PDB file of C-alpha atoms in Angstrom:
ATOM      1  CA  UNK A  28      30.032 -67.838  41.213  1.00  0.00           C
ATOM      2  CA  UNK A  29      32.482 -65.522  42.971  1.00  0.00           C
ATOM      3  CA  UNK A  30      30.797 -62.424  41.533  1.00  0.00           C
ATOM      4  CA  UNK A  31      27.391 -63.736  42.599  1.00  0.00           C
ATOM      5  CA  UNK A  32      28.636 -63.943  46.194  1.00  0.00           C
ATOM      6  CA  UNK A  33      29.783 -60.340  45.917  1.00  0.00           C
ATOM      7  CA  UNK A  34      26.407 -59.259  44.529  1.00  0.00           C
ATOM      8  CA  UNK A  35      24.623 -60.884  47.478  1.00  0.00           C
ATOM      9  CA  UNK A  36      26.370 -58.472  49.824  1.00  0.00           C
ATOM     10  CA  UNK A  37      24.610 -55.578  48.065  1.00  0.00           C
ATOM     11  CA  UNK A  38      21.060 -54.476  48.742  1.00  0.00           C
ATOM     12  CA  UNK A  39      18.381 -54.923  46.086  1.00  0.00           C
ATOM     13  CA  UNK A  40      18.479 -51.159  45.465  1.00  0.00           C
ATOM     14  CA  UNK A  41      22.223 -51.267  44.798  1.00  0.00           C
ATOM     15  CA  UNK A  42      21.921 -54.302  42.527  1.00  0.00           C
ATOM     16  CA  UNK A  43      19.290 -52.484  40.488  1.00  0.00           C
ATOM     17  CA  UNK A  44      21.589 -49.490  39.941  1.00  0.00           C
ATOM     18  CA  UNK A  45      24.875 -50.981  38.795  1.00  0.00           C
ATOM     19  CA  UNK A  46      26.969 -49.290  36.108  1.00  0.00           C
ATOM     20  CA  UNK A  47      29.645 -50.939  33.982  1.00  0.00           C
ATOM     21  CA  UNK A  48      32.313 -48.652  32.530  1.00  0.00           C
ATOM     22  CA  UNK A  49      33.990 -50.065  29.427  1.00  0.00           C
ATOM     23  CA  UNK A  50      36.446 -48.778  26.871  1.00  0.00           C
ATOM     24  CA  UNK A  51      36.248 -49.551  23.194  1.00  0.00           C
ATOM     25  CA  UNK A  52      38.054 -48.735  19.988  1.00  0.00           C
ATOM     26  CA  UNK A  53      39.248 -49.971  16.631  1.00  0.00           C
ATOM     27  CA  UNK A  54      42.485 -50.575  14.770  1.00  0.00           C
ATOM     28  CA  UNK A  55      43.669 -51.995  11.486  1.00  0.00           C
ATOM     29  CA  UNK A  56      46.601 -54.079  10.332  1.00  0.00           C
ATOM     30  CA  UNK A  57      47.899 -55.142   6.942  1.00  0.00           C
ATOM     31  CA  UNK A  58      50.555 -57.336   5.395  1.00  0.00           C
ATOM     32  CA  UNK A  59      48.876 -60.593   6.426  1.00  0.00           C
ATOM     33  CA  UNK A  60      49.545 -63.792   4.506  1.00  0.00           C
ATOM     34  CA  UNK A  61      47.416 -64.674   1.497  1.00  0.00           C
ATOM     35  CA  UNK A  62      47.120 -68.435   1.043  1.00  0.00           C
ATOM     36  CA  UNK A  63      46.797 -70.398  -2.183  1.00  0.00           C
ATOM     37  CA  UNK A  64      43.313 -71.725  -1.574  1.00  0.00           C
ATOM     38  CA  UNK A  65      40.221 -71.577  -3.730  1.00  0.00           C
ATOM     39  CA  UNK A  66      37.454 -69.465  -2.221  1.00  0.00           C
ATOM     40  CA  UNK A  67      34.334 -67.638  -3.320  1.00  0.00           C
ATOM     41  CA  UNK A  68      34.703 -64.212  -1.777  1.00  0.00           C
ATOM     42  CA  UNK A  69      35.751 -60.773  -2.939  1.00  0.00           C
ATOM     43  CA  UNK A  70      37.419 -59.365   0.190  1.00  0.00           C
ATOM     44  CA  UNK A  71      41.137 -58.867   0.737  1.00  0.00           C
ATOM     45  CA  UNK A  72      42.762 -61.220   3.256  1.00  0.00           C
ATOM     46  CA  UNK A  73      45.804 -58.981   3.342  1.00  0.00           C
ATOM     47  CA  UNK A  74      44.113 -56.412   5.620  1.00  0.00           C
ATOM     48  CA  UNK A  75      42.185 -56.781   8.871  1.00  0.00           C
ATOM     49  CA  UNK A  76      40.105 -54.219  10.773  1.00  0.00           C
ATOM     50  CA  UNK A  77      39.278 -54.971  14.410  1.00  0.00           C
ATOM     51  CA  UNK A  78      36.719 -53.343  16.721  1.00  0.00           C
ATOM     52  CA  UNK A  79      36.789 -54.408  20.372  1.00  0.00           C
ATOM     53  CA  UNK A  80      35.629 -53.584  23.894  1.00  0.00           C
ATOM     54  CA  UNK A  81      37.217 -54.015  27.346  1.00  0.00           C
ATOM     55  CA  UNK A  82      35.224 -53.823  30.628  1.00  0.00           C
ATOM     56  CA  UNK A  83      36.953 -51.639  33.226  1.00  0.00           C
ATOM     57  CA  UNK A  84      34.837 -51.236  36.331  1.00  0.00           C
ATOM     58  CA  UNK A  85      31.461 -52.251  37.767  1.00  0.00           C
ATOM     59  CA  UNK A  86      30.176 -49.919  40.470  1.00  0.00           C
ATOM     60  CA  UNK A  87      27.159 -48.595  42.343  1.00  0.00           C
ATOM     61  CA  UNK A  88      26.474 -45.968  45.027  1.00  0.00           C
ATOM     62  CA  UNK A  89      25.618 -46.515  48.698  1.00  0.00           C
ATOM     63  CA  UNK A  90      23.097 -44.638  50.862  1.00  0.00           C
ATOM     64  CA  UNK A  91      25.586 -41.798  51.346  1.00  0.00           C
ATOM     65  CA  UNK A  92      26.042 -41.427  47.567  1.00  0.00           C
ATOM     66  CA  UNK A  93      29.565 -42.781  47.865  1.00  0.00           C
ATOM     67  CA  UNK A  94      30.898 -44.926  45.068  1.00  0.00           C
ATOM     68  CA  UNK A  95      31.139 -48.667  45.768  1.00  0.00           C
ATOM     69  CA  UNK A  96      33.337 -50.639  43.353  1.00  0.00           C
ATOM     70  CA  UNK A  97      31.931 -54.134  42.855  1.00  0.00           C
ATOM     71  CA  UNK A  98      34.482 -55.294  40.290  1.00  0.00           C
ATOM     72  CA  UNK A  99      37.676 -53.786  38.885  1.00  0.00           C
ATOM     73  CA  UNK A 100      39.602 -54.980  35.852  1.00  0.00           C
ATOM     74  CA  UNK A 101      43.004 -55.990  37.328  1.00  0.00           C
ATOM     75  CA  UNK A 102      44.817 -55.498  34.008  1.00  0.00           C
ATOM     76  CA  UNK A 103      42.941 -52.972  31.850  1.00  0.00           C
ATOM     77  CA  UNK A 104      45.691 -52.856  29.201  1.00  0.00           C
ATOM     78  CA  UNK A 105      45.837 -56.639  28.836  1.00  0.00           C
ATOM     79  CA  UNK A 106      44.002 -58.636  26.157  1.00  0.00           C
ATOM     80  CA  UNK A 107      42.648 -60.933  28.887  1.00  0.00           C
ATOM     81  CA  UNK A 108      39.254 -59.230  29.104  1.00  0.00           C
ATOM     82  CA  UNK A 109      39.274 -57.796  25.571  1.00  0.00           C
ATOM     83  CA  UNK A 110      36.287 -58.947  23.525  1.00  0.00           C
ATOM     84  CA  UNK A 111      35.798 -58.472  19.766  1.00  0.00           C
ATOM     85  CA  UNK A 112      32.813 -56.554  18.477  1.00  0.00           C
ATOM     86  CA  UNK A 113      33.730 -56.873  14.816  1.00  0.00           C
ATOM     87  CA  UNK A 114      36.389 -58.465  12.610  1.00  0.00           C
ATOM     88  CA  UNK A 115      36.519 -57.272   9.019  1.00  0.00           C
ATOM     89  CA  UNK A 116      38.792 -58.121   6.120  1.00  0.00           C
ATOM     90  CA  UNK A 117      39.107 -54.554   4.931  1.00  0.00           C
ATOM     91  CA  UNK A 118      41.851 -51.934   4.743  1.00  0.00           C
ATOM     92  CA  UNK A 119      41.994 -49.271   7.451  1.00  0.00           C
ATOM     93  CA  UNK A 120      41.007 -46.003   5.781  1.00  0.00           C
ATOM     94  CA  UNK A 121      39.677 -42.714   7.115  1.00  0.00           C
ATOM     95  CA  UNK A 122      36.229 -43.324   5.640  1.00  0.00           C
ATOM     96  CA  UNK A 123      35.968 -46.843   7.063  1.00  0.00           C
ATOM     97  CA  UNK A 124      37.182 -45.751  10.502  1.00  0.00           C
ATOM     98  CA  UNK A 125      34.508 -43.055  10.588  1.00  0.00           C
ATOM     99  CA  UNK A 126      31.818 -45.465   9.365  1.00  0.00           C
ATOM    100  CA  UNK A 127      32.777 -48.124  11.929  1.00  0.00           C
ATOM    101  CA  UNK A 128      32.777 -45.621  14.809  1.00  0.00           C
ATOM    102  CA  UNK A 129      29.430 -44.126  13.765  1.00  0.00           C
ATOM    103  CA  UNK A 130      27.934 -47.620  13.576  1.00  0.00           C
ATOM    104  CA  UNK A 131      29.104 -48.618  17.068  1.00  0.00           C
ATOM    105  CA  UNK A 132      28.076 -45.264  18.565  1.00  0.00           C
ATOM    106  CA  UNK A 133      24.575 -45.789  17.181  1.00  0.00           C
ATOM    107  CA  UNK A 134      24.471 -49.242  18.804  1.00  0.00           C
ATOM    108  CA  UNK A 135      25.626 -47.698  22.088  1.00  0.00           C
ATOM    109  CA  UNK A 136      22.883 -45.080  21.861  1.00  0.00           C
ATOM    110  CA  UNK A 137      20.266 -47.846  21.553  1.00  0.00           C
ATOM    111  CA  UNK A 138      21.853 -49.998  24.256  1.00  0.00           C
ATOM    112  CA  UNK A 139      19.523 -51.026  27.098  1.00  0.00           C
ATOM    113  CA  UNK A 140      20.508 -52.054  30.652  1.00  0.00           C
ATOM    114  CA  UNK A 141      21.547 -55.689  31.022  1.00  0.00           C
ATOM    115  CA  UNK A 142      19.322 -57.752  33.293  1.00  0.00           C
ATOM    116  CA  UNK A 143      20.744 -60.650  35.287  1.00  0.00           C
ATOM    117  CA  UNK A 144      18.585 -63.095  37.208  1.00  0.00           C
ATOM    118  CA  UNK A 145      19.649 -66.146  39.201  1.00  0.00           C
ATOM    119  CA  UNK A 146      19.565 -66.356  42.975  1.00  0.00           C
ATOM    120  CA  UNK A 147      20.004 -62.590  42.869  1.00  0.00           C
ATOM    121  CA  UNK A 148      18.675 -60.068  40.386  1.00  0.00           C
ATOM    122  CA  UNK A 149      20.581 -57.066  39.137  1.00  0.00           C
ATOM    123  CA  UNK A 150      20.407 -54.444  36.422  1.00  0.00           C
ATOM    124  CA  UNK A 151      23.530 -53.014  34.807  1.00  0.00           C
ATOM    125  CA  UNK A 152      23.670 -49.761  32.871  1.00  0.00           C
ATOM    126  CA  UNK A 153      26.492 -49.341  30.384  1.00  0.00           C
ATOM    127  CA  UNK A 154      28.911 -46.459  29.953  1.00  0.00           C
ATOM    128  CA  UNK A 155      31.289 -46.943  27.020  1.00  0.00           C
ATOM    129  CA  UNK A 156      34.205 -44.625  26.247  1.00  0.00           C
ATOM    130  CA  UNK A 157      35.980 -44.427  22.900  1.00  0.00           C
ATOM    131  CA  UNK A 158      39.545 -44.330  24.202  1.00  0.00           C
ATOM    132  CA  UNK A 159      41.242 -47.374  22.609  1.00  0.00           C
ATOM    133  CA  UNK A 160      42.586 -45.357  19.705  1.00  0.00           C
ATOM    134  CA  UNK A 161      45.877 -44.754  17.919  1.00  0.00           C
ATOM    135  CA  UNK A 162      47.072 -41.820  15.833  1.00  0.00           C
ATOM    136  CA  UNK A 163      45.294 -42.931  12.656  1.00  0.00           C
ATOM    137  CA  UNK A 164      41.957 -43.290  14.439  1.00  0.00           C
ATOM    138  CA  UNK A 165      42.366 -39.949  16.253  1.00  0.00           C
ATOM    139  CA  UNK A 166      43.105 -38.175  12.974  1.00  0.00           C
ATOM    140  CA  UNK A 167      40.091 -39.812  11.311  1.00  0.00           C
ATOM    141  CA  UNK A 168      37.725 -38.862  14.149  1.00  0.00           C
ATOM    142  CA  UNK A 169      38.886 -35.241  14.251  1.00  0.00           C
ATOM    143  CA  UNK A 170      39.144 -34.923  10.437  1.00  0.00           C
ATOM    144  CA  UNK A 171      42.814 -34.037  10.811  1.00  0.00           C
ATOM    145  CA  UNK A 172      44.474 -34.613   7.440  1.00  0.00           C
ATOM    146  CA  UNK A 173      47.893 -33.389   8.573  1.00  0.00           C
ATOM    147  CA  UNK A 174      49.447 -36.163  10.653  1.00  0.00           C
ATOM    148  CA  UNK A 175      52.159 -33.750  11.852  1.00  0.00           C
ATOM    149  CA  UNK A 176      49.553 -31.493  13.483  1.00  0.00           C
ATOM    150  CA  UNK A 177      48.312 -31.818  17.072  1.00  0.00           C
ATOM    151  CA  UNK A 178      44.657 -32.884  17.214  1.00  0.00           C
ATOM    152  CA  UNK A 179      44.119 -31.002  20.506  1.00  0.00           C
ATOM    153  CA  UNK A 180      45.526 -27.522  19.785  1.00  0.00           C
ATOM    154  CA  UNK A 181      46.226 -27.690  16.037  1.00  0.00           C
ATOM    155  CA  UNK A 182      49.927 -26.775  16.381  1.00  0.00           C
ATOM    156  CA  UNK A 183      52.303 -27.927  13.651  1.00  0.00           C
ATOM    157  CA  UNK A 184      55.740 -29.416  14.279  1.00  0.00           C
ATOM    158  CA  UNK A 185      57.545 -26.121  13.583  1.00  0.00           C
ATOM    159  CA  UNK A 186      55.383 -24.396  16.219  1.00  0.00           C
ATOM    160  CA  UNK A 187      55.919 -26.863  19.058  1.00  0.00           C
ATOM    161  CA  UNK A 188      58.925 -25.082  20.581  1.00  0.00           C
ATOM    162  CA  UNK A 189      57.045 -21.787  21.001  1.00  0.00           C
ATOM    163  CA  UNK A 190      55.630 -22.550  24.448  1.00  0.00           C
ATOM    164  CA  UNK A 191      54.032 -19.133  24.998  1.00  0.00           C
ATOM    165  CA  UNK A 192      52.130 -19.378  21.736  1.00  0.00           C
ATOM    166  CA  UNK A 193      51.015 -22.935  22.533  1.00  0.00           C
ATOM    167  CA  UNK A 194      49.593 -21.872  25.907  1.00  0.00           C
ATOM    168  CA  UNK A 195      47.418 -19.282  24.153  1.00  0.00           C
ATOM    169  CA  UNK A 196      45.942 -21.683  21.611  1.00  0.00           C
ATOM    170  CA  UNK A 197      42.297 -22.748  21.658  1.00  0.00           C
ATOM    171  CA  UNK A 198      41.701 -26.338  22.704  1.00  0.00           C
ATOM    172  CA  UNK A 199      39.496 -28.795  20.840  1.00  0.00           C
ATOM    173  CA  UNK A 200      37.698 -30.319  23.824  1.00  0.00           C
ATOM    174  CA  UNK A 201      36.165 -33.092  21.705  1.00  0.00           C
ATOM    175  CA  UNK A 202      39.683 -34.398  21.102  1.00  0.00           C
ATOM    176  CA  UNK A 203      40.288 -34.572  24.855  1.00  0.00           C
ATOM    177  CA  UNK A 204      37.451 -37.105  25.152  1.00  0.00           C
ATOM    178  CA  UNK A 205      39.632 -39.622  23.313  1.00  0.00           C
ATOM    179  CA  UNK A 206      41.764 -39.971  26.442  1.00  0.00           C
ATOM    180  CA  UNK A 207      45.487 -40.499  26.818  1.00  0.00           C
ATOM    181  CA  UNK A 208      46.908 -43.956  26.294  1.00  0.00           C
ATOM    182  CA  UNK A 209      49.771 -44.596  28.763  1.00  0.00           C
ATOM    183  CA  UNK A 210      51.061 -47.383  26.513  1.00  0.00           C
ATOM    184  CA  UNK A 211      51.098 -45.253  23.360  1.00  0.00           C
ATOM    185  CA  UNK A 212      52.621 -42.346  25.294  1.00  0.00           C
ATOM    186  CA  UNK A 213      55.422 -44.615  26.495  1.00  0.00           C
ATOM    187  CA  UNK A 214      56.105 -45.992  23.011  1.00  0.00           C
ATOM    188  CA  UNK A 215      55.968 -42.582  21.307  1.00  0.00           C
ATOM    189  CA  UNK A 216      58.306 -41.038  23.900  1.00  0.00           C
ATOM    190  CA  UNK A 217      60.683 -43.962  23.397  1.00  0.00           C
ATOM    191  CA  UNK A 218      60.593 -43.493  19.598  1.00  0.00           C
ATOM    192  CA  UNK A 219      61.041 -39.731  19.925  1.00  0.00           C
ATOM    193  CA  UNK A 220      64.242 -40.229  21.943  1.00  0.00           C
ATOM    194  CA  UNK A 221      65.480 -42.754  19.393  1.00  0.00           C
ATOM    195  CA  UNK A 222      64.957 -40.338  16.497  1.00  0.00           C
ATOM    196  CA  UNK A 223      66.700 -37.532  18.378  1.00  0.00           C
ATOM    197  CA  UNK A 224      69.624 -39.869  18.984  1.00  0.00           C
ATOM    198  CA  UNK A 225      69.773 -40.902  15.318  1.00  0.00           C
ATOM    199  CA  UNK A 226      70.060 -37.243  14.269  1.00  0.00           C
ATOM    200  CA  UNK A 227      72.216 -36.025  17.142  1.00  0.00           C
ATOM    201  CA  UNK A 228      75.217 -35.502  14.831  1.00  0.00           C
ATOM    202  CA  UNK A 229      73.403 -33.584  12.076  1.00  0.00           C
ATOM    203  CA  UNK A 230      71.025 -31.761  14.463  1.00  0.00           C
ATOM    204  CA  UNK A 231      68.302 -31.380  11.837  1.00  0.00           C
ATOM    205  CA  UNK A 232      64.686 -32.534  11.830  1.00  0.00           C
ATOM    206  CA  UNK A 233      64.518 -32.949   8.044  1.00  0.00           C
ATOM    207  CA  UNK A 234      67.572 -34.012   6.091  1.00  0.00           C
ATOM    208  CA  UNK A 235      67.814 -33.831   2.307  1.00  0.00           C
ATOM    209  CA  UNK A 236      71.556 -34.107   1.669  1.00  0.00           C
ATOM    210  CA  UNK A 237      72.976 -37.572   1.028  1.00  0.00           C
ATOM    211  CA  UNK A 238      75.814 -36.940   3.478  1.00  0.00           C
ATOM    212  CA  UNK A 239      73.340 -36.269   6.292  1.00  0.00           C
ATOM    213  CA  UNK A 240      71.199 -39.267   5.363  1.00  0.00           C
ATOM    214  CA  UNK A 241      74.163 -41.638   5.376  1.00  0.00           C
ATOM    215  CA  UNK A 242      75.327 -40.241   8.733  1.00  0.00           C
ATOM    216  CA  UNK A 243      71.889 -40.836  10.251  1.00  0.00           C
ATOM    217  CA  UNK A 244      71.649 -44.364   8.842  1.00  0.00           C
ATOM    218  CA  UNK A 245      75.137 -45.253  10.077  1.00  0.00           C
ATOM    219  CA  UNK A 246      74.350 -44.040  13.599  1.00  0.00           C
ATOM    220  CA  UNK A 247      70.965 -45.769  13.528  1.00  0.00           C
ATOM    221  CA  UNK A 248      72.537 -49.125  12.648  1.00  0.00           C
ATOM    222  CA  UNK A 249      75.118 -48.685  15.411  1.00  0.00           C
ATOM    223  CA  UNK A 250      72.452 -47.877  18.030  1.00  0.00           C
ATOM    224  CA  UNK A 251      70.269 -50.823  16.981  1.00  0.00           C
ATOM    225  CA  UNK A 252      73.255 -53.166  17.273  1.00  0.00           C
ATOM    226  CA  UNK A 253      74.170 -51.845  20.740  1.00  0.00           C
ATOM    227  CA  UNK A 254      70.620 -52.338  22.033  1.00  0.00           C
ATOM    228  CA  UNK A 255      70.625 -55.889  20.692  1.00  0.00           C
ATOM    229  CA  UNK A 256      73.944 -56.683  22.394  1.00  0.00           C
ATOM    230  CA  UNK A 257      73.400 -54.997  25.779  1.00  0.00           C
ATOM    231  CA  UNK A 258      69.640 -55.294  26.371  1.00  0.00           C
ATOM    232  CA  UNK A 259      68.533 -57.900  23.853  1.00  0.00           C
ATOM    233  CA  UNK A 260      66.162 -55.393  22.239  1.00  0.00           C
ATOM    234  CA  UNK A 261      65.218 -55.419  18.578  1.00  0.00           C
ATOM    235  CA  UNK A 262      64.230 -51.854  17.733  1.00  0.00           C
ATOM    236  CA  UNK A 263      62.847 -50.132  14.633  1.00  0.00           C
ATOM    237  CA  UNK A 264      62.328 -53.360  12.683  1.00  0.00           C
ATOM    238  CA  UNK A 265      59.129 -53.724  10.598  1.00  0.00           C
ATOM    239  CA  UNK A 266      56.912 -56.657  11.593  1.00  0.00           C
ATOM    240  CA  UNK A 267      54.450 -58.217   9.206  1.00  0.00           C
ATOM    241  CA  UNK A 268      50.870 -57.331  10.034  1.00  0.00           C
ATOM    242  CA  UNK A 269      51.431 -54.947  12.929  1.00  0.00           C
ATOM    243  CA  UNK A 270      53.814 -52.033  12.526  1.00  0.00           C
ATOM    244  CA  UNK A 271      57.280 -52.405  13.999  1.00  0.00           C
ATOM    245  CA  UNK A 272      59.140 -54.090  16.848  1.00  0.00           C
ATOM    246  CA  UNK A 273      58.770 -50.934  18.973  1.00  0.00           C
ATOM    247  CA  UNK A 274      56.107 -52.323  21.298  1.00  0.00           C
ATOM    248  CA  UNK A 275      55.212 -51.706  24.940  1.00  0.00           C
ATOM    249  CA  UNK A 276      57.629 -54.287  26.343  1.00  0.00           C
ATOM    250  CA  UNK A 277      60.517 -52.787  24.351  1.00  0.00           C
ATOM    251  CA  UNK A 278      59.687 -49.269  25.572  1.00  0.00           C
ATOM    252  CA  UNK A 279      59.398 -50.426  29.205  1.00  0.00           C
ATOM    253  CA  UNK A 280      62.773 -52.188  29.103  1.00  0.00           C
ATOM    254  CA  UNK A 281      64.302 -49.086  27.493  1.00  0.00           C
ATOM    255  CA  UNK A 282      63.198 -46.877  30.412  1.00  0.00           C
ATOM    256  CA  UNK A 283      63.779 -49.514  33.115  1.00  0.00           C
ATOM    257  CA  UNK A 284      67.437 -49.577  32.036  1.00  0.00           C
ATOM    258  CA  UNK A 285      67.744 -45.804  31.750  1.00  0.00           C
ATOM    259  CA  UNK A 286      71.500 -45.619  32.363  1.00  0.00           C
ATOM    260  CA  UNK A 287      72.278 -48.209  29.675  1.00  0.00           C
ATOM    261  CA  UNK A 288      69.848 -46.580  27.236  1.00  0.00           C
ATOM    262  CA  UNK A 289      71.415 -43.172  27.906  1.00  0.00           C
ATOM    263  CA  UNK A 290      74.921 -44.460  27.213  1.00  0.00           C
ATOM    264  CA  UNK A 291      73.807 -46.065  23.934  1.00  0.00           C
ATOM    265  CA  UNK A 292      71.774 -43.121  22.634  1.00  0.00           C
ATOM    266  CA  UNK A 293      74.082 -40.395  23.937  1.00  0.00           C
ATOM    267  CA  UNK A 294      71.134 -38.652  25.602  1.00  0.00           C
ATOM    268  CA  UNK A 295      71.478 -37.442  29.180  1.00  0.00           C
TER     269      UNK A 295
END
């Protein structure tokens, strides 16, 4: 009803040329419970693969070709407006990720404008962007088999500190279309600082000696305990079905309390 009142303020020409920008993507999880119930199916309840879409913005253009926003998603990173396209009991693999994305992209290619008719009539074209992706999906899309290699420039972890060489690398522009997730960036930066702090005594990226491993584990346990006591955060703990306890809320609280986090991790 509210949106219909908004649409009435637009001319018939504007209502016939609306565009809805949406983001979509897919992700998988495993470790789900398997119940002792008789059933006639051959799929694995342990794994789930989810494909979803989130509307972001509905807009048109006025007589001066200036953009007019009709509706804006107030919380684009929230699940409030997230809608499932597909739910599958199947393990997340590179081949299935590629098949799922190809299937949805074909549906998008055949997608026709949505027609709405009540007291007002409008036509909405759709623009969908594949940007709800994590590292596994990005690697599958770009056929990157080395998870320690950048999907944009192809640099490996031992080449990251050579800034001059990085600036001269060729860029894979198709990878840039996948966007940058602020939430994932926040979490990954948070985890990067944690791992640096864990290894601050040994100062090595890879540790093979038992003495170094025990030193890292001892410091890790101490840091986890301090975060639990001072900020009430549970960090680096596996959670059944969806990775670890290092989620967006944990990362935000880590950076919101920067001075406390710095004193615990020993990072300035």
